[in-house]
PDB file of C-alpha atoms and ligand atoms in Angstrom:
ATOM      1  CA  UNK G   1     129.360 111.614  72.449  1.00  0.00           C
ATOM      2  CA  UNK G   2     128.847 108.665  74.812  1.00  0.00           C
ATOM      3  CA  UNK G   3     126.580 105.971  73.402  1.00  0.00           C
ATOM      4  CA  UNK G   4     125.202 103.325  75.732  1.00  0.00           C
ATOM      5  CA  UNK G   5     125.114  99.859  74.176  1.00  0.00           C
ATOM      6  CA  UNK G   6     123.074  97.065  75.777  1.00  0.00           C
ATOM      7  CA  UNK G   7     124.772  93.754  74.973  1.00  0.00           C
ATOM      8  CA  UNK G   8     121.601  91.826  75.970  1.00  0.00           C
ATOM      9  CA  UNK G   9     119.592  93.102  72.983  1.00  0.00           C
ATOM     10  CA  UNK G  10     118.186  90.414  70.695  1.00  0.00           C
ATOM     11  CA  UNK G  11     120.548  91.067  67.775  1.00  0.00           C
ATOM     12  CA  UNK G  12     123.571  90.795  70.063  1.00  0.00           C
ATOM     13  CA  UNK G  13     122.209  87.387  71.123  1.00  0.00           C
ATOM     14  CA  UNK G  14     121.795  86.373  67.463  1.00  0.00           C
ATOM     15  CA  UNK G  15     125.370  87.472  66.718  1.00  0.00           C
ATOM     16  CA  UNK G  16     126.630  85.380  69.660  1.00  0.00           C
ATOM     17  CA  UNK G  17     124.713  82.357  68.315  1.00  0.00           C
ATOM     18  CA  UNK G  18     122.363  82.222  71.326  1.00  0.00           C
ATOM     19  CA  UNK G  19     119.249  82.673  69.148  1.00  0.00           C
ATOM     20  CA  UNK G  20     118.823  81.131  65.667  1.00  0.00           C
ATOM     21  CA  UNK G  21     118.398  83.203  62.523  1.00  0.00           C
ATOM     22  CA  UNK G  22     117.651  82.648  58.845  1.00  0.00           C
ATOM     23  CA  UNK G  23     120.941  83.890  57.384  1.00  0.00           C
ATOM     24  CA  UNK G  24     121.070  85.395  53.890  1.00  0.00           C
ATOM     25  CA  UNK G  25     124.678  86.625  53.932  1.00  0.00           C
ATOM     26  CA  UNK G  26     127.607  86.958  56.301  1.00  0.00           C
ATOM     27  CA  UNK G  27     130.685  89.165  55.885  1.00  0.00           C
ATOM     28  CA  UNK G  28     133.545  90.128  58.229  1.00  0.00           C
ATOM     29  CA  UNK G  29     131.499  92.935  59.789  1.00  0.00           C
ATOM     30  CA  UNK G  30     127.854  92.215  58.934  1.00  0.00           C
ATOM     31  CA  UNK G  31     125.204  89.524  59.220  1.00  0.00           C
ATOM     32  CA  UNK G  32     122.048  89.616  57.068  1.00  0.00           C
ATOM     33  CA  UNK G  33     119.034  87.510  58.008  1.00  0.00           C
ATOM     34  CA  UNK G  34     115.303  87.407  57.352  1.00  0.00           C
ATOM     35  CA  UNK G  35     113.043  89.458  59.611  1.00  0.00           C
ATOM     36  CA  UNK G  36     110.932  87.271  61.901  1.00  0.00           C
ATOM     37  CA  UNK G  37     107.813  89.391  61.217  1.00  0.00           C
ATOM     38  CA  UNK G  38     108.170  90.367  57.540  1.00  0.00           C
ATOM     39  CA  UNK G  39     106.413  93.544  56.378  1.00  0.00           C
ATOM     40  CA  UNK G  40     106.884  92.640  52.703  1.00  0.00           C
ATOM     41  CA  UNK G  41     107.556  89.462  50.668  1.00  0.00           C
ATOM     42  CA  UNK G  42     111.259  90.238  51.052  1.00  0.00           C
ATOM     43  CA  UNK G  43     112.276  91.647  54.444  1.00  0.00           C
ATOM     44  CA  UNK G  44     115.900  91.217  55.392  1.00  0.00           C
ATOM     45  CA  UNK G  45     117.819  92.864  58.213  1.00  0.00           C
ATOM     46  CA  UNK G  46     121.491  93.708  57.784  1.00  0.00           C
ATOM     47  CA  UNK G  47     123.098  93.923  61.215  1.00  0.00           C
ATOM     48  CA  UNK G  48     126.612  95.171  61.892  1.00  0.00           C
ATOM     49  CA  UNK G  49     128.668  92.813  64.033  1.00  0.00           C
ATOM     50  CA  UNK G  50     130.175  95.606  66.143  1.00  0.00           C
ATOM     51  CA  UNK G  51     128.410  96.963  69.252  1.00  0.00           C
ATOM     52  CA  UNK G  52     126.757 100.065  67.810  1.00  0.00           C
ATOM     53  CA  UNK G  53     123.371 101.324  68.994  1.00  0.00           C
ATOM     54  CA  UNK G  54     122.299 103.100  65.821  1.00  0.00           C
ATOM     55  CA  UNK G  55     123.480 104.765  62.632  1.00  0.00           C
ATOM     56  CA  UNK G  56     124.851 107.817  64.456  1.00  0.00           C
ATOM     57  CA  UNK G  57     126.935 105.657  66.785  1.00  0.00           C
ATOM     58  CA  UNK G  58     128.216 103.608  63.852  1.00  0.00           C
ATOM     59  CA  UNK G  59     129.258 106.616  61.766  1.00  0.00           C
ATOM     60  CA  UNK G  60     130.905 108.297  64.767  1.00  0.00           C
ATOM     61  CA  UNK G  61     132.881 105.329  66.060  1.00  0.00           C
ATOM     62  CA  UNK G  62     133.154 102.489  63.521  1.00  0.00           C
ATOM     63  CA  UNK G  63     136.334 101.976  61.496  1.00  0.00           C
ATOM     64  CA  UNK G  64     136.431 102.725  57.759  1.00  0.00           C
ATOM     65  CA  UNK G  65     136.690  98.969  57.183  1.00  0.00           C
ATOM     66  CA  UNK G  66     133.480  98.296  59.131  1.00  0.00           C
ATOM     67  CA  UNK G  67     131.600 101.095  57.372  1.00  0.00           C
ATOM     68  CA  UNK G  68     132.643  99.919  53.911  1.00  0.00           C
ATOM     69  CA  UNK G  69     131.979  96.251  54.658  1.00  0.00           C
ATOM     70  CA  UNK G  70     128.539  96.967  56.157  1.00  0.00           C
ATOM     71  CA  UNK G  71     127.422  99.093  53.203  1.00  0.00           C
ATOM     72  CA  UNK G  72     128.780  96.596  50.683  1.00  0.00           C
ATOM     73  CA  UNK G  73     126.894  93.830  52.502  1.00  0.00           C
ATOM     74  CA  UNK G  74     123.632  95.728  51.936  1.00  0.00           C
ATOM     75  CA  UNK G  75     124.422  95.907  48.210  1.00  0.00           C
ATOM     76  CA  UNK G  76     125.342  92.228  48.111  1.00  0.00           C
ATOM     77  CA  UNK G  77     122.006  91.285  49.671  1.00  0.00           C
ATOM     78  CA  UNK G  78     119.950  93.323  47.187  1.00  0.00           C
ATOM     79  CA  UNK G  79     121.922  91.734  44.338  1.00  0.00           C
ATOM     80  CA  UNK G  80     121.659  88.233  45.767  1.00  0.00           C
ATOM     81  CA  UNK G  81     117.902  88.542  46.216  1.00  0.00           C
ATOM     82  CA  UNK G  82     117.450  89.864  42.666  1.00  0.00           C
ATOM     83  CA  UNK G  83     115.983  93.190  43.790  1.00  0.00           C
ATOM     84  CA  UNK G  84     118.310  95.584  41.952  1.00  0.00           C
ATOM     85  CA  UNK G  85     116.265  97.599  39.456  1.00  0.00           C
ATOM     86  CA  UNK G  86     119.219  98.161  37.106  1.00  0.00           C
ATOM     87  CA  UNK G  87     119.441  96.635  33.636  1.00  0.00           C
ATOM     88  CA  UNK G  88     121.878  93.913  34.629  1.00  0.00           C
ATOM     89  CA  UNK G  89     119.711  92.560  37.456  1.00  0.00           C
ATOM     90  CA  UNK G  90     116.266  93.527  36.167  1.00  0.00           C
ATOM     91  CA  UNK G  91     114.737  93.434  39.654  1.00  0.00           C
ATOM     92  CA  UNK G  92     111.648  95.310  40.769  1.00  0.00           C
ATOM     93  CA  UNK G  93     113.430  97.538  43.282  1.00  0.00           C
ATOM     94  CA  UNK G  94     113.502  97.805  47.043  1.00  0.00           C
ATOM     95  CA  UNK G  95     113.690 100.180  50.004  1.00  0.00           C
ATOM     96  CA  UNK G  96     116.412 100.384  52.637  1.00  0.00           C
ATOM     97  CA  UNK G  97     115.777 102.106  55.951  1.00  0.00           C
ATOM     98  CA  UNK G  98     117.209 102.303  59.430  1.00  0.00           C
ATOM     99  CA  UNK G  99     115.126 103.366  62.422  1.00  0.00           C
ATOM    100  CA  UNK G 100     116.797 105.392  65.148  1.00  0.00           C
ATOM    101  CA  UNK G 101     115.515 106.484  68.534  1.00  0.00           C
ATOM    102  CA  UNK G 102     111.987 107.238  69.711  1.00  0.00           C
ATOM    103  CA  UNK G 103     110.657 109.099  66.675  1.00  0.00           C
ATOM    104  CA  UNK G 104     112.315 106.604  64.344  1.00  0.00           C
ATOM    105  CA  UNK G 105     110.471 103.938  66.368  1.00  0.00           C
ATOM    106  CA  UNK G 106     113.560 101.782  66.781  1.00  0.00           C
ATOM    107  CA  UNK G 107     112.763  98.611  68.734  1.00  0.00           C
ATOM    108  CA  UNK G 108     116.117  96.840  68.818  1.00  0.00           C
ATOM    109  CA  UNK G 109     118.997  99.051  70.038  1.00  0.00           C
ATOM    110  CA  UNK G 110     121.647  97.576  67.739  1.00  0.00           C
ATOM    111  CA  UNK G 111     122.334  99.162  64.327  1.00  0.00           C
ATOM    112  CA  UNK G 112     120.460  97.415  61.547  1.00  0.00           C
ATOM    113  CA  UNK G 113     119.181  98.279  58.104  1.00  0.00           C
ATOM    114  CA  UNK G 114     115.889  96.907  56.794  1.00  0.00           C
ATOM    115  CA  UNK G 115     115.765  95.818  53.143  1.00  0.00           C
ATOM    116  CA  UNK G 116     112.186  95.577  51.914  1.00  0.00           C
ATOM    117  CA  UNK G 117     110.953  94.466  48.515  1.00  0.00           C
ATOM    118  CA  UNK G 118     108.798  92.073  46.541  1.00  0.00           C
ATOM    119  CA  UNK G 119     105.781  94.368  46.384  1.00  0.00           C
ATOM    120  CA  UNK G 120     105.017  98.045  45.781  1.00  0.00           C
ATOM    121  CA  UNK G 121     105.849  99.576  49.147  1.00  0.00           C
ATOM    122  CA  UNK G 122     103.688 102.691  49.167  1.00  0.00           C
ATOM    123  CA  UNK G 123     104.721 106.027  50.570  1.00  0.00           C
ATOM    124  CA  UNK G 124     107.742 106.300  52.822  1.00  0.00           C
ATOM    125  CA  UNK G 125     105.872 107.697  55.835  1.00  0.00           C
ATOM    126  CA  UNK G 126     102.294 108.484  56.754  1.00  0.00           C
ATOM    127  CA  UNK G 127     101.319 112.136  56.752  1.00  0.00           C
ATOM    128  CA  UNK G 128     100.905 113.462  60.273  1.00  0.00           C
ATOM    129  CA  UNK G 129      98.021 115.819  59.390  1.00  0.00           C
TER     130      UNK G 129
HETATM  131  P1  AMP T   1     113.348  98.185  64.491  1.00  0.00           P
HETATM  132  O1  AMP T   1     111.985  98.646  64.885  1.00  0.00           O
HETATM  133  O2  AMP T   1     113.907  98.973  63.335  1.00  0.00           O
HETATM  134  O3  AMP T   1     114.291  98.138  65.673  1.00  0.00           O
HETATM  135  O4  AMP T   1     113.178  96.728  63.904  1.00  0.00           O
HETATM  136  C1  AMP T   1     113.422  95.552  64.614  1.00  0.00           C
HETATM  137  C2  AMP T   1     113.040  94.401  63.705  1.00  0.00           C
HETATM  138  O5  AMP T   1     113.600  93.221  64.238  1.00  0.00           O
HETATM  139  C3  AMP T   1     111.531  94.157  63.569  1.00  0.00           C
HETATM  140  O6  AMP T   1     111.176  94.246  62.184  1.00  0.00           O
HETATM  141  C4  AMP T   1     111.347  92.744  64.121  1.00  0.00           C
HETATM  142  O7  AMP T   1     110.367  92.004  63.427  1.00  0.00           O
HETATM  143  C5  AMP T   1     112.744  92.157  63.946  1.00  0.00           C
HETATM  144  N1  AMP T   1     113.081  91.060  64.852  1.00  0.00           N
HETATM  145  C6  AMP T   1     112.931  91.025  66.196  1.00  0.00           C
HETATM  146  N2  AMP T   1     113.405  89.871  66.685  1.00  0.00           N
HETATM  147  C7  AMP T   1     113.866  89.152  65.638  1.00  0.00           C
HETATM  148  C8  AMP T   1     114.473  87.874  65.486  1.00  0.00           C
HETATM  149  N3  AMP T   1     114.694  87.067  66.542  1.00  0.00           N
HETATM  150  N4  AMP T   1     114.825  87.465  64.250  1.00  0.00           N
HETATM  151  C9  AMP T   1     114.595  88.245  63.181  1.00  0.00           C
HETATM  152  N5  AMP T   1     114.034  89.477  63.240  1.00  0.00           N
HETATM  153  C10 AMP T   1     113.665  89.913  64.462  1.00  0.00           C
END
């Protein structure tokens, strides 16, 4: 499968330091920063550092090290922000999601996961009918 990555997308520019960001966490293979147009009191994006268009591209072509680091980074952000609903953290919970392609309504063609929390988030998707 040939994926076409556009290195001029806005997250690539953030990763190159050309555009500022409000960093929450950085690991070897991931950068987490606050969304510029938050949809909830907590809205953080976790972006992989490698040039992957979406989740499918990442899972097909990323190394095991990148996949583990990226997923651990998501967990580190939810812990750091006190969102974890387990007994140890006593947070109020959160939602993670990643948009892909036209129906997923992905705007930025560089793999990222949204972490949303800080309020009751409602249903996952609107009913179409
Ligand atoms: P998506 O529709 O899943 O591709 O989401 C892209 C997200 O990136 C949106 O929630 C935007 O608000 C967010 N975004 C766009 N530009 C920036 C930026 N410069 N810094 C932080 N977040 C951004």
